[in-house]
Tab-separated table of C-alpha atoms in Angstrom:
chain	number	residue	atom	x	y	z
S	1	MET	CA	-96.253	35.889	133.251
S	2	ARG	CA	-94.634	35.633	129.317
S	3	ILE	CA	-94.617	31.851	128.034
S	4	ALA	CA	-91.722	31.005	126.042
S	5	GLY	CA	-89.344	28.623	125.043
S	6	ALA	CA	-85.533	27.270	123.986
S	7	PRO	CA	-83.496	24.381	122.339
S	8	ILE	CA	-83.269	22.021	124.729
S	9	SER	CA	-86.941	20.834	124.100
S	10	TRP	CA	-85.817	20.435	120.114
S	11	GLY	CA	-83.162	18.097	121.649
S	12	VAL	CA	-80.395	21.088	121.165
S	13	CYS	CA	-78.103	21.035	123.742
S	14	GLU	CA	-73.821	22.450	125.503
S	15	VAL	CA	-72.320	18.543	125.815
S	16	PRO	CA	-70.779	17.067	123.283
S	17	GLY	CA	-72.171	13.871	121.895
S	18	TRP	CA	-75.854	14.530	123.568
S	19	GLY	CA	-77.857	13.655	120.147
S	20	ARG	CA	-79.575	14.860	117.335
S	21	VAL	CA	-78.651	18.423	116.763
S	22	LEU	CA	-81.834	20.009	114.680
S	23	ASP	CA	-80.809	23.415	112.656
S	24	PRO	CA	-82.117	26.575	113.642
S	25	ALA	CA	-84.670	27.564	111.561
S	26	THR	CA	-86.481	24.430	111.801
S	27	VAL	CA	-86.771	25.519	115.577
S	28	LEU	CA	-87.606	28.607	115.364
S	29	ALA	CA	-90.284	27.825	112.619
S	30	GLY	CA	-91.598	25.103	115.880
S	31	MET	CA	-92.158	27.549	118.235
S	32	ALA	CA	-93.266	30.206	116.037
S	33	SER	CA	-96.010	27.302	114.238
S	34	LEU	CA	-97.020	27.373	118.647
S	35	GLY	CA	-96.995	30.432	119.095
S	36	LEU	CA	-94.689	30.878	121.618
S	37	ALA	CA	-93.324	34.444	121.984
S	38	ALA	CA	-89.885	34.216	122.622
S	39	THR	CA	-87.559	31.560	122.848
S	40	GLU	CA	-84.362	30.916	125.010
S	41	LEU	CA	-80.205	31.557	123.251
S	42	GLY	CA	-79.739	27.818	123.478
S	43	PRO	CA	-75.249	26.770	123.489
S	44	PRO	CA	-72.907	28.836	122.826
S	45	GLY	CA	-72.568	29.068	118.674
S	46	TYR	CA	-75.949	27.830	117.958
S	47	LEU	CA	-77.188	30.685	117.035
S	48	PRO	CA	-75.173	33.865	115.086
S	49	SER	CA	-73.442	35.466	118.377
S	50	ASP	CA	-73.503	38.692	116.257
S	51	PRO	CA	-76.194	40.502	117.737
S	52	ALA	CA	-77.687	41.718	114.053
S	53	ALA	CA	-78.160	37.894	112.548
S	54	LEU	CA	-79.844	36.984	115.598
S	55	GLY	CA	-81.729	39.991	115.558
S	56	ALA	CA	-83.087	39.083	111.673
S	57	LEU	CA	-83.572	35.505	112.584
S	58	LEU	CA	-85.876	35.789	115.737
S	59	ASP	CA	-87.403	38.953	113.636
S	60	GLU	CA	-87.944	35.644	111.232
S	61	HIS	CA	-89.835	34.136	112.929
S	62	GLY	CA	-91.575	36.202	115.123
S	63	LEU	CA	-90.316	35.578	117.859
S	64	ALA	CA	-88.344	38.019	120.729
S	65	LEU	CA	-84.743	36.858	122.881
S	66	VAL	CA	-85.820	35.872	127.082
S	67	GLY	CA	-81.560	35.711	127.277
S	68	GLY	CA	-79.894	32.297	127.455
S	69	PHE	CA	-78.698	30.070	129.817
S	70	LEU	CA	-74.554	29.382	129.920
S	71	ALA	CA	-72.393	27.201	131.917
S	72	VAL	CA	-69.743	28.856	133.419
S	73	THR	CA	-66.785	27.012	136.063
S	74	LEU	CA	-68.382	30.698	138.215
S	75	HIS	CA	-65.078	29.128	141.068
S	76	ASP	CA	-62.168	29.915	138.555
S	77	ARG	CA	-62.553	33.480	138.233
S	78	SER	CA	-61.214	33.925	134.682
S	79	THR	CA	-64.977	32.711	133.780
S	80	VAL	CA	-66.069	36.178	134.935
S	81	ASP	CA	-65.252	37.786	131.025
S	82	GLU	CA	-66.402	35.300	129.308
S	83	ALA	CA	-70.179	35.149	131.571
S	84	ALA	CA	-70.090	39.021	130.836
S	85	GLU	CA	-69.582	39.035	126.817
S	86	VAL	CA	-72.519	37.085	126.487
S	87	ALA	CA	-74.041	38.927	128.237
S	88	HIS	CA	-73.956	42.120	126.158
S	89	ARG	CA	-73.987	39.912	123.808
S	90	LEU	CA	-77.799	39.228	124.856
S	91	ALA	CA	-78.870	42.700	125.707
S	92	ALA	CA	-77.224	44.218	121.755
S	93	ALA	CA	-80.335	41.558	120.942
S	94	GLY	CA	-82.300	42.642	123.320
S	95	GLY	CA	-82.969	39.318	125.701
S	96	GLU	CA	-83.222	40.158	129.791
S	97	VAL	CA	-81.220	37.340	131.521
S	98	LEU	CA	-78.372	35.810	131.676
S	99	VAL	CA	-79.465	32.151	133.527
S	100	LEU	CA	-75.566	30.439	134.516
S	101	ALA	CA	-75.351	27.251	135.919
S	102	ALA	CA	-72.006	26.874	138.203
S	103	ALA	CA	-70.400	24.279	135.851
S	104	THR	CA	-67.089	21.955	136.498
S	105	GLY	CA	-65.426	22.340	133.955
S	106	LEU	CA	-66.269	18.186	132.833
S	107	ASP	CA	-68.157	17.819	130.215
S	108	GLY	CA	-71.585	16.767	130.513
S	109	TYR	CA	-73.948	16.866	134.026
S	110	ASP	CA	-72.698	12.896	134.612
S	111	GLU	CA	-69.528	14.024	137.345
S	112	ARG	CA	-69.230	16.078	140.259
S	113	PRO	CA	-66.474	16.875	142.307
S	114	GLU	CA	-66.510	18.449	145.030
S	115	LEU	CA	-65.624	22.119	146.164
S	116	THR	CA	-63.476	23.356	148.378
S	117	GLY	CA	-65.070	25.669	151.041
S	118	ALA	CA	-62.173	28.338	149.492
S	119	GLN	CA	-63.800	27.125	146.418
S	120	TRP	CA	-67.153	27.867	146.591
S	121	ARG	CA	-66.423	31.353	147.812
S	122	GLU	CA	-65.019	32.332	144.296
S	123	LEU	CA	-67.630	30.593	143.224
S	124	VAL	CA	-70.241	33.144	144.923
S	125	ASP	CA	-68.078	35.525	144.624
S	126	ASN	CA	-68.058	35.192	140.555
S	127	ALA	CA	-71.364	34.612	140.534
S	128	ALA	CA	-71.526	38.722	142.563
S	129	ARG	CA	-69.260	39.700	139.544
S	130	VAL	CA	-71.121	38.636	136.797
S	131	ARG	CA	-74.084	39.735	137.660
S	132	ASP	CA	-72.273	43.498	138.329
S	133	ARG	CA	-70.961	43.629	135.243
S	134	ALA	CA	-74.208	42.041	133.300
S	135	ALA	CA	-76.191	44.854	135.423
S	136	ARG	CA	-74.182	47.144	133.489
S	137	HIS	CA	-75.887	46.595	129.884
S	138	GLY	CA	-79.103	46.532	131.455
S	139	LEU	CA	-79.035	42.469	131.713
S	140	ARG	CA	-80.216	40.763	135.561
S	141	ALA	CA	-78.574	37.111	136.024
S	142	VAL	CA	-79.447	34.331	137.631
S	143	LEU	CA	-78.335	30.931	138.733
S	144	HIS	CA	-79.857	27.652	138.129
S	145	PRO	CA	-79.826	24.576	140.058
S	146	HIS	CA	-78.949	22.076	137.522
S	147	VAL	CA	-77.819	18.139	137.578
S	148	GLY	CA	-74.411	18.328	137.263
S	149	THR	CA	-73.125	21.318	138.523
S	150	HIS	CA	-71.991	22.675	141.688
S	151	VAL	CA	-74.997	24.018	142.787
S	152	GLU	CA	-77.432	20.964	142.472
S	153	ARG	CA	-79.179	19.430	145.997
S	154	ALA	CA	-81.621	21.037	148.030
S	155	ASP	CA	-78.202	22.222	150.599
S	156	GLU	CA	-76.736	23.376	148.504
S	157	VAL	CA	-79.686	25.346	146.959
S	158	GLU	CA	-80.301	26.402	150.786
S	159	ARG	CA	-76.429	27.397	150.993
S	160	PHE	CA	-76.280	29.636	147.787
S	161	LEU	CA	-79.421	31.199	149.013
S	162	ALA	CA	-78.093	32.392	152.470
S	163	ASP	CA	-74.560	33.043	151.247
S	164	SER	CA	-75.601	34.782	147.787
S	165	ASP	CA	-78.606	37.668	146.932
S	166	LEU	CA	-78.726	36.453	143.157
S	167	PRO	CA	-82.132	35.371	142.418
S	168	LEU	CA	-82.339	31.488	141.391
S	169	CYS	CA	-83.470	30.112	138.405
S	170	LEU	CA	-86.793	27.907	139.302
S	171	ASP	CA	-86.082	24.742	137.494
S	172	THR	CA	-88.162	22.769	137.834
S	173	GLY	CA	-87.121	19.772	136.550
S	174	HIS	CA	-83.266	19.782	137.780
S	175	LEU	CA	-84.472	20.887	141.142
S	176	LEU	CA	-86.494	18.091	141.791
S	177	ILE	CA	-83.527	16.013	140.694
S	178	GLY	CA	-81.608	17.184	142.555
S	179	GLY	CA	-83.822	16.329	145.753
S	180	ALA	CA	-85.591	19.921	146.226
S	181	ASP	CA	-89.634	20.897	146.309
S	182	PRO	CA	-89.860	23.588	143.565
S	183	VAL	CA	-92.802	24.098	145.199
S	184	GLU	CA	-92.061	24.687	148.671
S	185	LEU	CA	-88.968	26.287	147.438
S	186	ALA	CA	-90.351	29.205	145.696
S	187	HIS	CA	-93.848	29.804	148.485
S	188	ARG	CA	-90.289	29.988	150.927
S	189	PHE	CA	-88.731	32.198	148.835
S	190	PRO	CA	-90.911	34.317	146.511
S	191	ASP	CA	-88.862	37.339	146.369
S	192	ARG	CA	-85.450	35.246	145.305
S	193	ILE	CA	-87.350	33.852	141.851
S	194	GLY	CA	-85.798	35.683	138.833
S	195	HIS	CA	-86.615	33.142	135.588
S	196	VAL	CA	-88.408	29.964	135.781
S	197	HIS	CA	-87.693	26.608	133.303
S	198	LEU	CA	-91.298	24.672	133.410
S	199	LYS	CA	-90.017	21.349	133.341
S	200	ASP	CA	-91.889	17.876	134.183
S	201	VAL	CA	-89.729	14.467	135.296
S	202	ARG	CA	-90.687	10.629	136.116
S	203	ALA	CA	-89.892	10.887	139.727
S	204	ASP	CA	-89.082	7.430	139.435
S	205	LEU	CA	-85.892	7.884	137.305
S	206	ALA	CA	-85.023	11.411	138.573
S	207	ALA	CA	-84.565	9.382	141.424
S	208	ALA	CA	-82.419	6.828	140.499
S	209	VAL	CA	-80.631	9.850	139.047
S	210	ARG	CA	-79.777	11.135	142.002
S	211	ALA	CA	-79.124	8.011	143.617
S	212	GLY	CA	-76.203	7.215	141.269
S	213	ARG	CA	-77.928	5.118	140.052
S	214	THR	CA	-78.688	5.685	136.333
S	215	GLY	CA	-75.854	8.661	135.087
S	216	TYR	CA	-77.667	11.637	133.838
S	217	ALA	CA	-77.944	11.630	130.365
S	218	GLU	CA	-78.765	8.173	130.262
S	219	ALA	CA	-81.736	8.974	132.369
S	220	VAL	CA	-82.390	11.720	129.632
S	221	ARG	CA	-82.870	9.198	126.427
S	222	GLN	CA	-84.396	6.979	128.701
S	223	ARG	CA	-87.159	9.808	128.490
S	224	MET	CA	-86.878	11.242	132.274
S	225	TYR	CA	-88.159	14.225	130.839
S	226	VAL	CA	-92.159	13.941	130.116
S	227	PRO	CA	-94.412	17.195	128.367
S	228	LEU	CA	-95.795	19.432	131.779
S	229	GLY	CA	-98.734	17.054	133.548
S	230	ASP	CA	-97.493	14.103	132.127
S	231	GLY	CA	-94.774	13.636	134.844
S	232	ASP	CA	-94.151	13.765	138.703
S	233	VAL	CA	-93.685	17.797	138.886
S	234	ASP	CA	-96.704	20.261	140.699
S	235	VAL	CA	-96.566	22.316	137.995
S	236	ARG	CA	-100.528	23.671	138.389
S	237	GLY	CA	-99.592	24.605	141.898
S	238	LEU	CA	-96.449	25.502	141.153
S	239	VAL	CA	-97.440	28.364	138.526
S	240	GLU	CA	-100.631	29.141	141.212
S	241	LEU	CA	-98.165	30.307	143.231
S	242	LEU	CA	-95.610	32.178	141.593
S	243	ARG	CA	-98.890	34.302	139.928
S	244	ASP	CA	-100.349	34.994	143.702
S	245	ASN	CA	-96.542	35.528	144.359
S	246	GLY	CA	-96.816	38.528	142.093
S	247	TYR	CA	-94.298	37.012	139.870
S	248	SER	CA	-94.289	38.435	136.210
S	249	GLY	CA	-91.681	37.427	134.348
S	250	TRP	CA	-91.442	34.050	132.156
S	251	LEU	CA	-92.029	30.632	132.387
S	252	VAL	CA	-89.657	29.225	129.297
S	253	LEU	CA	-91.469	25.890	128.659
S	254	GLU	CA	-88.205	23.082	128.986
S	255	GLN	CA	-88.780	19.542	128.370
S	256	ASP	CA	-84.808	17.828	127.870
S	257	THR	CA	-84.335	16.386	124.622
S	258	ALA	CA	-81.969	13.273	123.178
S	259	LEU	CA	-82.771	13.393	119.987
S	260	THR	CA	-81.877	10.546	117.672
S	261	GLU	CA	-81.388	10.055	113.921
S	262	GLY	CA	-84.242	8.071	113.959
S	263	ASP	CA	-86.770	10.308	116.016
S	264	ALA	CA	-89.307	12.204	113.711
S	265	VAL	CA	-88.224	15.615	114.048
S	266	ASP	CA	-91.942	17.298	114.873
S	267	GLU	CA	-91.367	15.205	117.843
S	268	PRO	CA	-90.429	18.276	119.764
S	269	VAL	CA	-93.094	19.646	118.641
S	270	ARG	CA	-96.435	17.634	119.007
S	271	ASP	CA	-94.419	17.641	122.850
S	272	THR	CA	-94.433	21.136	123.122
S	273	ALA	CA	-97.737	22.303	122.163
S	274	ARG	CA	-98.948	19.445	124.806
S	275	SER	CA	-97.562	20.897	127.446
S	276	LEU	CA	-98.513	24.074	126.672
S	277	ALA	CA	-102.166	23.087	126.675
S	278	HIS	CA	-101.357	21.057	129.792
S	279	LEU	CA	-100.081	25.383	131.166
S	280	THR	CA	-103.581	27.101	129.191
S	281	ARG	CA	-105.902	24.675	130.797
S	282	PHE	CA	-105.710	26.720	134.417
S	283	THR	CA	-103.953	29.676	133.578
S	284	GLY	CA	-106.187	30.700	130.810
S	285	GLN	CA	-103.292	32.578	129.084
S	286	GLU	CA	-102.883	33.216	125.375
S	287	ARG	CA	-99.164	32.556	124.692
S	288	ARG	CA	-98.583	35.639	122.353
């Protein structure tokens, strides 16, 4: 298992008005200083879209590209071409995986209209179409259960697994917030885990989001996400289960963060360093 980072741990998010956005050089230099081997792409437009320019920037910091997260309205057929174009650019820059989320079409993740049965079937069919288009470029597509999307709650994850053959991005934080136990899910569906986002979250704030008492963005600002080992996700149990099941993909460290102007620029580095220390305590892995 290989360990990577992601710009969201530095507060870089696709949601308008999310918070302070640090420049790419600061974020990538922070990852490199921790000995991380690679990064995910971050939101559209944050890193260069031209594969040559992106490759040069990553090389400058000694980082490889894992792939990228893309939230698209999968229940709308017109998004297939958009996702396929992103897959093409990722593959050209050396990426391995396209991480899809079934976006609602609204900004942010605080509201979520329900889908009709026909729209759900379209979502499943379009996910398969994106998978096939990505595969032409040598890229794997996975579905990321995510708060505020159409695959969020535990029952929706199970429904997607039953209706689709796409692998999952096992995001420990979003699954717990949505009411699923990530360790139990990995135990039941070991062959469906195609990618892993390692997060830790506070169960009290996760429960408030799940119950609708607190908005997702507000919970992030209240530091619902914490360094690995400081929250209520059984990170060790999950990683050991993945290892025992032969998982050999990436473990992407993600601590969803919304920075303010008053936050220290090196705070994300300190938090990610704590996550790495917790992770390597029981994996014994070198970061490079």
